[in-house]
């Protein structure tokens, strides 16, 4: 029996860690950037490794630069892990990824103080890369842990300066040939605490989100071809205006997701118009679609409806059409046992929690393929994320860390 009154989260230390890690990679224009294997990434990893050592954890880096801080289990060779990613988007905030790392460290320290060593080993996991902001190598760290990075990827990917991923690895002392050694088979459960990155929790007044699914994601590139003509001399009824057609498509795509209702979302986030002149009827428009839904059938239906609608508009307007899929990720359910441990923790803490889908991608969706995984969301102020405005006050973080500690206790002690 654990005396939970003795479980104290050191809020001051956690805030201090958030602030200090948040300075690593800070940009003059605001926000911060830590790209995979760059100098700020190295400083951030070193900083966290130092904090792990202070906490009495044994730190280890794997073949791709994921960092683990381990408290050895007394009764099992298996382990339970918690953490998130250390890299950031360009001009990102202090909380995305970083909070999951620091919350795990804080929860594990609190558990060791209150309950002593665990039965199964506890590991604070710092994945080296999730965002793909330097190399388009999304989920590099978590994919390596489940053995899904091919050494050939290190030869195929380059950053915007032309530096190869393999060379960037060698610069920080890693050998691309050893990537397969990062695979793990001994992790029984993984919990990732993360900011919600949306405004559902805040709007509903919920303290915690318990993630049940990470949403499915369908992305495509749409090329609409009309006829380039003189904007003054071509009557409206004789035009094949690629932009007017694309505009109708964009509007219909938004309507489709709106009609389907929450949590369906569909976004046209990029568009280019050719030739792009004030006095020319556009001959070609290229745009992207991103459509997401956490329920598998609905996810498929949304993607199909988007496709059918685009085709219908093109046909009616006599426009050419090419749709190329960019990616298609099915929704990923979280593990029932891990979810139950998180919910039990939230109940025991007397918190108002919401079971919800994650609309963003996370390391957990990759790890879930091999490792029972779950996620805890804490509110994001005004829903802001991937922005310097990202913020969650410490009073809203600590309850999440307590839930994390209780869930880890259930799984590892
Ligand atoms: Zn993240």
Coordinates of C-alpha atoms and ligand atoms in Angstrom, one line a residue:
X1 CA 0.0 0.0 0.0
X2 CA 1.4 3.3 -1.0
X3 CA 0.9 6.4 1.0
X4 CA 0.0 8.8 -1.8
X5 CA 0.2 11.8 0.5
X6 CA 3.9 11.3 0.3
X7 CA 3.9 11.5 -3.5
X8 CA 5.1 15.1 -4.0
X9 CA 5.8 16.6 -7.4
X10 CA 8.5 19.2 -7.2
X11 CA 6.7 21.9 -9.1
X12 CA 9.5 24.4 -8.6
X13 CA 12.1 22.1 -10.1
X14 CA 9.8 21.1 -13.0
X15 CA 9.2 24.8 -13.9
X16 CA 12.9 25.5 -13.7
X17 CA 13.6 22.6 -16.0
X18 CA 10.9 23.8 -18.5
X19 CA 12.4 27.3 -18.4
X20 CA 16.1 26.1 -18.8
X21 CA 15.3 23.6 -21.6
X22 CA 13.1 26.2 -23.2
X23 CA 16.2 28.5 -23.6
X24 CA 18.1 25.9 -25.6
X25 CA 17.6 26.8 -29.2
X26 CA 15.8 30.0 -28.5
X27 CA 15.7 32.2 -31.6
X28 CA 16.1 36.0 -31.7
X29 CA 12.9 36.4 -33.5
X30 CA 11.0 34.4 -30.9
X31 CA 10.3 30.7 -30.5
X32 CA 13.0 28.1 -30.6
X33 CA 14.4 25.4 -32.9
X34 CA 16.2 22.2 -32.1
X35 CA 16.8 20.2 -35.2
X36 CA 17.9 16.6 -35.2
X37 CA 21.6 16.3 -34.4
X38 CA 22.2 20.1 -34.5
X39 CA 24.2 22.0 -31.9
X40 CA 21.1 23.0 -29.9
X41 CA 19.8 19.5 -30.0
X42 CA 23.1 18.3 -28.5
X43 CA 23.0 20.9 -25.8
X44 CA 19.4 19.9 -24.9
X45 CA 20.2 16.2 -24.8
X46 CA 23.3 16.9 -22.6
X47 CA 21.3 19.1 -20.3
X48 CA 18.6 16.4 -19.8
X49 CA 21.3 13.7 -19.4
X50 CA 22.8 15.7 -16.6
X51 CA 19.4 16.0 -14.8
X52 CA 19.0 12.2 -15.2
X53 CA 22.3 11.7 -13.5
X54 CA 21.4 14.1 -10.6
X55 CA 18.2 12.0 -10.2
X56 CA 20.2 8.8 -9.8
X57 CA 19.1 7.4 -13.1
X58 CA 21.6 5.5 -15.3
X59 CA 21.7 7.4 -18.6
X60 CA 22.3 5.7 -21.9
X61 CA 22.1 6.8 -25.6
X62 CA 21.1 4.4 -28.3
X63 CA 22.3 4.0 -31.9
X64 CA 20.2 7.0 -33.2
X65 CA 20.7 9.2 -30.2
X66 CA 17.5 8.4 -28.2
X67 CA 18.3 9.0 -24.5
X68 CA 17.2 6.7 -21.7
X69 CA 17.4 7.3 -18.0
X70 CA 16.9 4.1 -16.1
X71 CA 16.0 3.1 -12.6
X72 CA 16.7 -0.6 -12.4
X73 CA 13.8 -2.9 -11.4
X74 CA 14.1 -5.2 -8.5
X75 CA 12.1 -8.1 -9.8
X76 CA 12.0 -8.1 -13.6
X77 CA 14.2 -7.6 -16.6
X78 CA 11.3 -5.8 -18.4
X79 CA 10.7 -2.1 -18.3
X80 CA 8.1 0.6 -18.3
X81 CA 9.0 3.9 -20.1
X82 CA 7.7 7.4 -20.2
X83 CA 8.8 10.4 -22.2
X84 CA 8.5 12.3 -25.5
X85 CA 10.7 14.1 -28.0
X86 CA 13.5 16.6 -27.6
X87 CA 13.4 18.1 -31.1
X88 CA 11.1 21.0 -32.0
X89 CA 9.5 22.5 -35.1
X90 CA 11.0 25.8 -36.4
X91 CA 9.9 28.7 -34.3
X92 CA 8.3 26.2 -31.9
X93 CA 7.3 26.5 -28.3
X94 CA 8.8 25.3 -25.0
X95 CA 6.2 22.6 -24.3
X96 CA 5.7 20.4 -27.3
X97 CA 7.8 17.2 -26.6
X98 CA 9.9 18.8 -23.9
X99 CA 7.1 18.7 -21.4
X100 CA 6.7 15.0 -21.8
X101 CA 10.4 14.4 -21.2
X102 CA 10.5 16.6 -18.1
X103 CA 7.1 15.4 -16.7
X104 CA 8.5 11.8 -17.0
X105 CA 11.6 12.8 -15.1
X106 CA 9.6 14.6 -12.5
X107 CA 7.2 11.6 -12.0
X108 CA 9.9 9.0 -11.8
X109 CA 11.8 11.1 -9.2
X110 CA 8.7 11.5 -7.2
X111 CA 8.0 7.7 -7.3
X112 CA 11.6 6.8 -6.3
X113 CA 11.3 9.2 -3.3
X114 CA 7.9 8.0 -2.2
X115 CA 8.0 4.3 -3.1
X116 CA 11.6 3.3 -3.6
X117 CA 12.9 1.2 -6.5
X118 CA 10.3 -0.3 -8.9
X119 CA 9.8 -4.0 -9.6
X120 CA 10.1 -3.4 -13.4
X121 CA 12.7 -1.0 -14.5
X122 CA 11.5 2.6 -15.1
X123 CA 12.9 4.5 -17.9
X124 CA 12.6 8.2 -18.8
X125 CA 12.7 8.1 -22.6
X126 CA 13.9 11.1 -24.7
X127 CA 13.2 10.4 -28.4
X128 CA 15.8 12.1 -30.6
X129 CA 13.3 13.3 -33.2
X130 CA 9.6 13.3 -33.9
X131 CA 8.8 16.4 -36.0
X132 CA 11.0 15.9 -39.1
X133 CA 11.8 19.6 -39.2
X134 CA 15.4 19.2 -40.3
X135 CA 15.5 16.0 -42.4
X136 CA 11.8 15.1 -43.1
X137 CA 12.7 12.0 -41.1
X138 CA 9.5 12.1 -39.0
X139 CA 9.4 9.8 -35.9
X140 CA 13.0 8.9 -36.5
X141 CA 13.6 8.1 -32.8
X142 CA 10.5 6.1 -32.1
X143 CA 10.7 4.2 -35.4
X144 CA 14.3 3.2 -34.5
X145 CA 13.0 1.8 -31.2
X146 CA 10.6 -0.5 -33.0
X147 CA 13.1 -1.4 -35.6
X148 CA 11.5 0.5 -38.4
X149 CA 14.3 2.7 -39.6
X150 CA 16.3 1.4 -42.6
X151 CA 20.0 2.3 -42.6
X152 CA 19.4 3.4 -46.2
X153 CA 17.3 6.3 -44.9
X154 CA 20.4 7.9 -43.5
X155 CA 21.8 8.0 -47.1
X156 CA 18.6 9.3 -48.7
X157 CA 17.8 12.3 -46.5
X158 CA 19.4 15.8 -46.6
X159 CA 18.7 19.0 -44.7
X160 CA 18.1 22.3 -46.5
X161 CA 21.9 23.0 -46.4
X162 CA 22.5 19.7 -48.2
X163 CA 24.0 18.0 -45.2
X164 CA 23.2 14.2 -45.3
X165 CA 21.5 12.6 -42.3
X166 CA 24.3 10.0 -42.1
X167 CA 27.0 12.7 -41.9
X168 CA 24.9 14.6 -39.3
X169 CA 24.9 11.3 -37.3
X170 CA 28.6 10.9 -37.6
X171 CA 29.2 14.5 -36.4
X172 CA 27.6 13.6 -33.1
X173 CA 29.5 10.3 -32.8
X174 CA 26.7 8.0 -34.2
X175 CA 27.3 5.3 -36.8
X176 CA 24.4 4.9 -39.3
X177 CA 25.4 1.2 -39.9
X178 CA 24.4 0.6 -36.3
X179 CA 20.8 1.9 -36.5
X180 CA 19.2 -1.5 -36.2
X181 CA 20.8 -1.9 -32.7
X182 CA 18.3 0.8 -31.5
X183 CA 15.5 -1.7 -31.6
X184 CA 14.0 -2.7 -28.2
X185 CA 12.0 -5.7 -27.2
X186 CA 11.9 -5.3 -23.4
X187 CA 9.5 -2.4 -23.0
X188 CA 6.2 -3.5 -21.5
X189 CA 4.4 -0.2 -21.6
X190 CA 4.9 3.4 -22.6
X191 CA 3.2 6.6 -21.5
X192 CA 3.6 9.9 -23.1
X193 CA 2.4 13.1 -21.4
X194 CA 2.0 15.9 -23.9
X195 CA 0.3 19.2 -24.3
X196 CA -3.1 18.9 -26.1
X197 CA -2.1 21.4 -28.8
X198 CA -5.8 22.3 -29.2
X199 CA -8.4 23.9 -27.1
X200 CA -10.9 21.1 -26.3
X201 CA -9.7 20.6 -22.7
X202 CA -9.6 24.3 -21.9
X203 CA -13.0 25.0 -23.5
X204 CA -14.6 22.1 -21.6
X205 CA -12.8 22.9 -18.3
X206 CA -11.2 19.4 -18.1
X207 CA -7.9 19.0 -16.2
X208 CA -6.7 16.0 -18.2
X209 CA -7.2 14.3 -21.5
X210 CA -6.9 10.5 -21.7
X211 CA -6.1 9.7 -25.3
X212 CA -8.0 6.7 -26.7
X213 CA -6.9 7.0 -30.3
X214 CA -4.4 8.9 -32.4
X215 CA -6.2 10.2 -35.4
X216 CA -5.9 8.8 -38.9
X217 CA -4.4 11.1 -41.4
X218 CA -4.9 11.3 -45.2
X219 CA -2.9 13.8 -47.2
X220 CA -2.9 14.4 -50.9
X221 CA -1.6 16.7 -53.6
X222 CA -4.2 18.0 -56.0
X223 CA -3.4 19.4 -59.4
X224 CA -6.2 21.2 -61.2
X225 CA -5.6 22.1 -64.9
X226 CA -7.7 24.6 -66.8
X227 CA -6.8 26.9 -69.7
X228 CA -4.6 29.9 -69.4
X229 CA -6.4 32.8 -71.1
X230 CA -6.6 36.6 -71.3
X231 CA -8.5 37.9 -68.3
X232 CA -10.0 40.8 -70.3
X233 CA -11.1 39.2 -73.5
X234 CA -12.3 35.7 -72.4
X235 CA -16.0 35.7 -71.6
X236 CA -16.9 34.0 -68.3
X237 CA -18.9 31.3 -70.0
X238 CA -16.0 30.3 -72.2
X239 CA -13.4 29.9 -69.5
X240 CA -11.9 26.9 -67.9
X241 CA -10.6 28.7 -64.8
X242 CA -8.4 26.4 -62.7
X243 CA -8.5 28.8 -59.7
X244 CA -12.3 29.2 -59.7
X245 CA -12.5 25.4 -59.7
X246 CA -9.9 25.0 -57.0
X247 CA -11.7 27.6 -54.9
X248 CA -15.0 25.6 -55.1
X249 CA -13.1 22.4 -54.2
X250 CA -11.5 24.1 -51.1
X251 CA -14.9 25.3 -49.9
X252 CA -16.5 21.9 -50.4
X253 CA -13.7 20.1 -48.6
X254 CA -14.2 22.4 -45.5
X255 CA -18.0 21.8 -45.7
X256 CA -17.5 18.0 -45.8
X257 CA -15.6 17.9 -42.6
X258 CA -17.9 20.4 -40.9
X259 CA -21.0 18.4 -42.0
X260 CA -19.4 15.2 -40.6
X261 CA -19.0 17.0 -37.3
X262 CA -16.3 16.8 -34.6
X263 CA -13.6 15.4 -34.6
X264 CA -13.5 15.3 -38.4
X265 CA -11.1 17.9 -39.8
X266 CA -10.0 18.8 -43.3
X267 CA -7.5 21.5 -44.3
X268 CA -6.2 23.0 -47.5
X269 CA -2.9 24.4 -46.3
X270 CA -0.9 25.2 -49.4
X271 CA -1.9 26.4 -52.8
X272 CA 0.1 27.6 -55.9
X273 CA -1.4 29.3 -58.9
X274 CA 0.1 29.4 -62.4
X275 CA 1.0 31.5 -64.1
X276 CA -0.1 33.8 -61.2
X277 CA -0.7 37.1 -62.8
X278 CA -3.5 39.7 -62.1
X279 CA -4.6 39.7 -65.7
X280 CA -4.4 36.1 -66.7
X281 CA -7.1 33.4 -66.1
X282 CA -5.2 30.7 -64.1
X283 CA -4.2 27.7 -66.1
X284 CA -3.1 25.5 -63.2
X285 CA -3.6 25.3 -59.5
X286 CA -1.8 22.9 -57.1
X287 CA -3.0 22.5 -53.5
X288 CA -2.7 20.0 -50.7
X289 CA -5.5 18.4 -48.6
X290 CA -5.1 17.1 -45.1
X291 CA -8.1 15.1 -43.8
X292 CA -8.2 13.4 -40.4
X293 CA -10.6 11.3 -38.4
X294 CA -9.9 8.9 -35.4
X295 CA -12.6 6.4 -36.3
X296 CA -11.4 4.0 -39.0
X297 CA -14.6 3.8 -41.0
X298 CA -15.2 7.6 -40.8
X299 CA -11.6 8.2 -41.7
X300 CA -12.0 6.2 -44.9
X301 CA -15.3 7.8 -45.6
X302 CA -13.9 11.3 -45.2
X303 CA -11.0 10.7 -47.5
X304 CA -13.3 9.1 -50.1
X305 CA -15.8 12.0 -50.0
X306 CA -13.0 14.5 -50.4
X307 CA -11.8 12.6 -53.5
X308 CA -15.3 12.3 -55.0
X309 CA -16.1 16.0 -54.4
X310 CA -12.9 17.1 -56.1
X311 CA -13.7 14.9 -59.1
X312 CA -17.2 16.1 -59.4
X313 CA -16.2 19.8 -59.4
X314 CA -13.5 19.1 -62.0
X315 CA -15.9 17.2 -64.2
X316 CA -18.6 19.9 -64.1
X317 CA -16.1 22.7 -64.9
X318 CA -14.3 20.8 -67.6
X319 CA -11.0 20.9 -65.7
X320 CA -8.1 18.4 -65.7
X321 CA -7.4 16.7 -62.4
X322 CA -4.5 14.7 -60.9
X323 CA -4.7 13.5 -57.3
X324 CA -1.5 12.1 -55.7
X325 CA -1.6 10.6 -52.2
X326 CA 1.1 12.0 -49.9
X327 CA 0.4 9.7 -47.0
X328 CA -2.3 7.7 -45.5
X329 CA -2.1 6.8 -41.8
X330 CA -4.8 4.7 -40.2
X331 CA -6.1 5.7 -36.8
X332 CA -4.0 4.1 -34.0
X333 CA -5.8 2.9 -30.8
X334 CA -4.1 3.3 -27.5
X335 CA -3.6 0.2 -25.3
X336 CA -6.6 -0.6 -23.0
X337 CA -4.4 -1.6 -20.0
X338 CA -2.3 1.5 -20.2
X339 CA -5.4 3.7 -20.7
X340 CA -7.0 2.0 -17.6
X341 CA -3.9 2.8 -15.5
X342 CA -4.1 6.5 -16.6
X343 CA -7.9 6.7 -16.0
X344 CA -7.5 5.1 -12.6
X345 CA -4.8 7.7 -11.8
X346 CA -7.0 10.6 -12.9
X347 CA -9.9 9.2 -10.8
X348 CA -7.8 8.7 -7.7
X349 CA -6.6 12.3 -8.1
X350 CA -10.2 13.4 -8.3
X351 CA -9.7 15.1 -11.6
X352 CA -12.2 15.9 -14.3
X353 CA -10.8 14.0 -17.3
X354 CA -11.9 13.6 -20.9
X355 CA -11.4 10.5 -23.0
X356 CA -10.5 11.9 -26.4
X357 CA -8.7 11.4 -29.6
X358 CA -5.4 13.1 -30.5
X359 CA -5.7 15.1 -33.6
X360 CA -1.9 15.4 -33.9
X361 CA 0.6 12.7 -34.6
X362 CA 2.9 11.5 -31.7
X363 CA 5.7 9.1 -31.0
X364 CA 3.1 7.0 -29.2
X365 CA 1.4 6.1 -32.5
X366 CA 4.7 4.6 -33.7
X367 CA 5.6 2.8 -30.5
X368 CA 2.1 1.4 -30.2
X369 CA 2.9 -0.9 -33.1
X370 CA 5.1 -2.9 -30.8
X371 CA 4.6 -1.5 -27.3
X372 CA 1.4 -1.0 -25.3
X373 CA 1.1 2.8 -25.3
X374 CA -1.0 5.5 -23.8
X375 CA -1.1 9.3 -23.7
X376 CA -2.0 11.9 -21.1
X377 CA -2.9 15.4 -22.3
X378 CA -2.7 18.6 -20.3
X379 CA -4.4 21.7 -21.5
X380 CA -2.8 24.2 -23.9
X381 CA -3.5 27.8 -23.2
X382 CA -5.8 29.1 -26.0
X383 CA -5.0 25.9 -27.9
X384 CA -1.8 27.4 -29.1
X385 CA 1.0 25.1 -30.3
X386 CA 3.8 24.9 -32.9
X387 CA 4.2 28.5 -31.9
X388 CA 6.2 30.6 -29.4
X389 CA 2.8 31.3 -27.8
X390 CA 2.6 27.7 -26.6
X391 CA 2.0 27.7 -22.8
X392 CA 0.6 25.6 -20.0
X393 CA 0.8 27.0 -16.4
X394 CA 2.5 24.8 -13.9
X395 CA -0.8 24.4 -11.9
X396 CA -2.2 22.6 -14.9
X397 CA 0.9 20.5 -15.5
X398 CA 1.4 19.1 -12.0
X399 CA -2.0 17.2 -11.9
X400 CA -0.9 15.6 -15.2
X401 CA 2.4 14.6 -13.7
X402 CA 0.6 13.1 -10.6
X403 CA -1.6 11.0 -12.9
X404 CA 1.5 9.9 -14.8
X405 CA 3.2 8.9 -11.6
X406 CA 0.2 6.9 -10.4
X407 CA -0.1 5.2 -13.8
X408 CA 3.6 4.3 -13.8
X409 CA 3.2 3.0 -10.3
X410 CA 0.4 0.7 -11.4
X411 CA 2.4 -0.6 -14.3
X412 CA 5.9 -0.9 -12.7
X413 CA 5.6 -1.5 -8.9
Ligands
LIG1 ZN1 5.1 16.7 -29.9

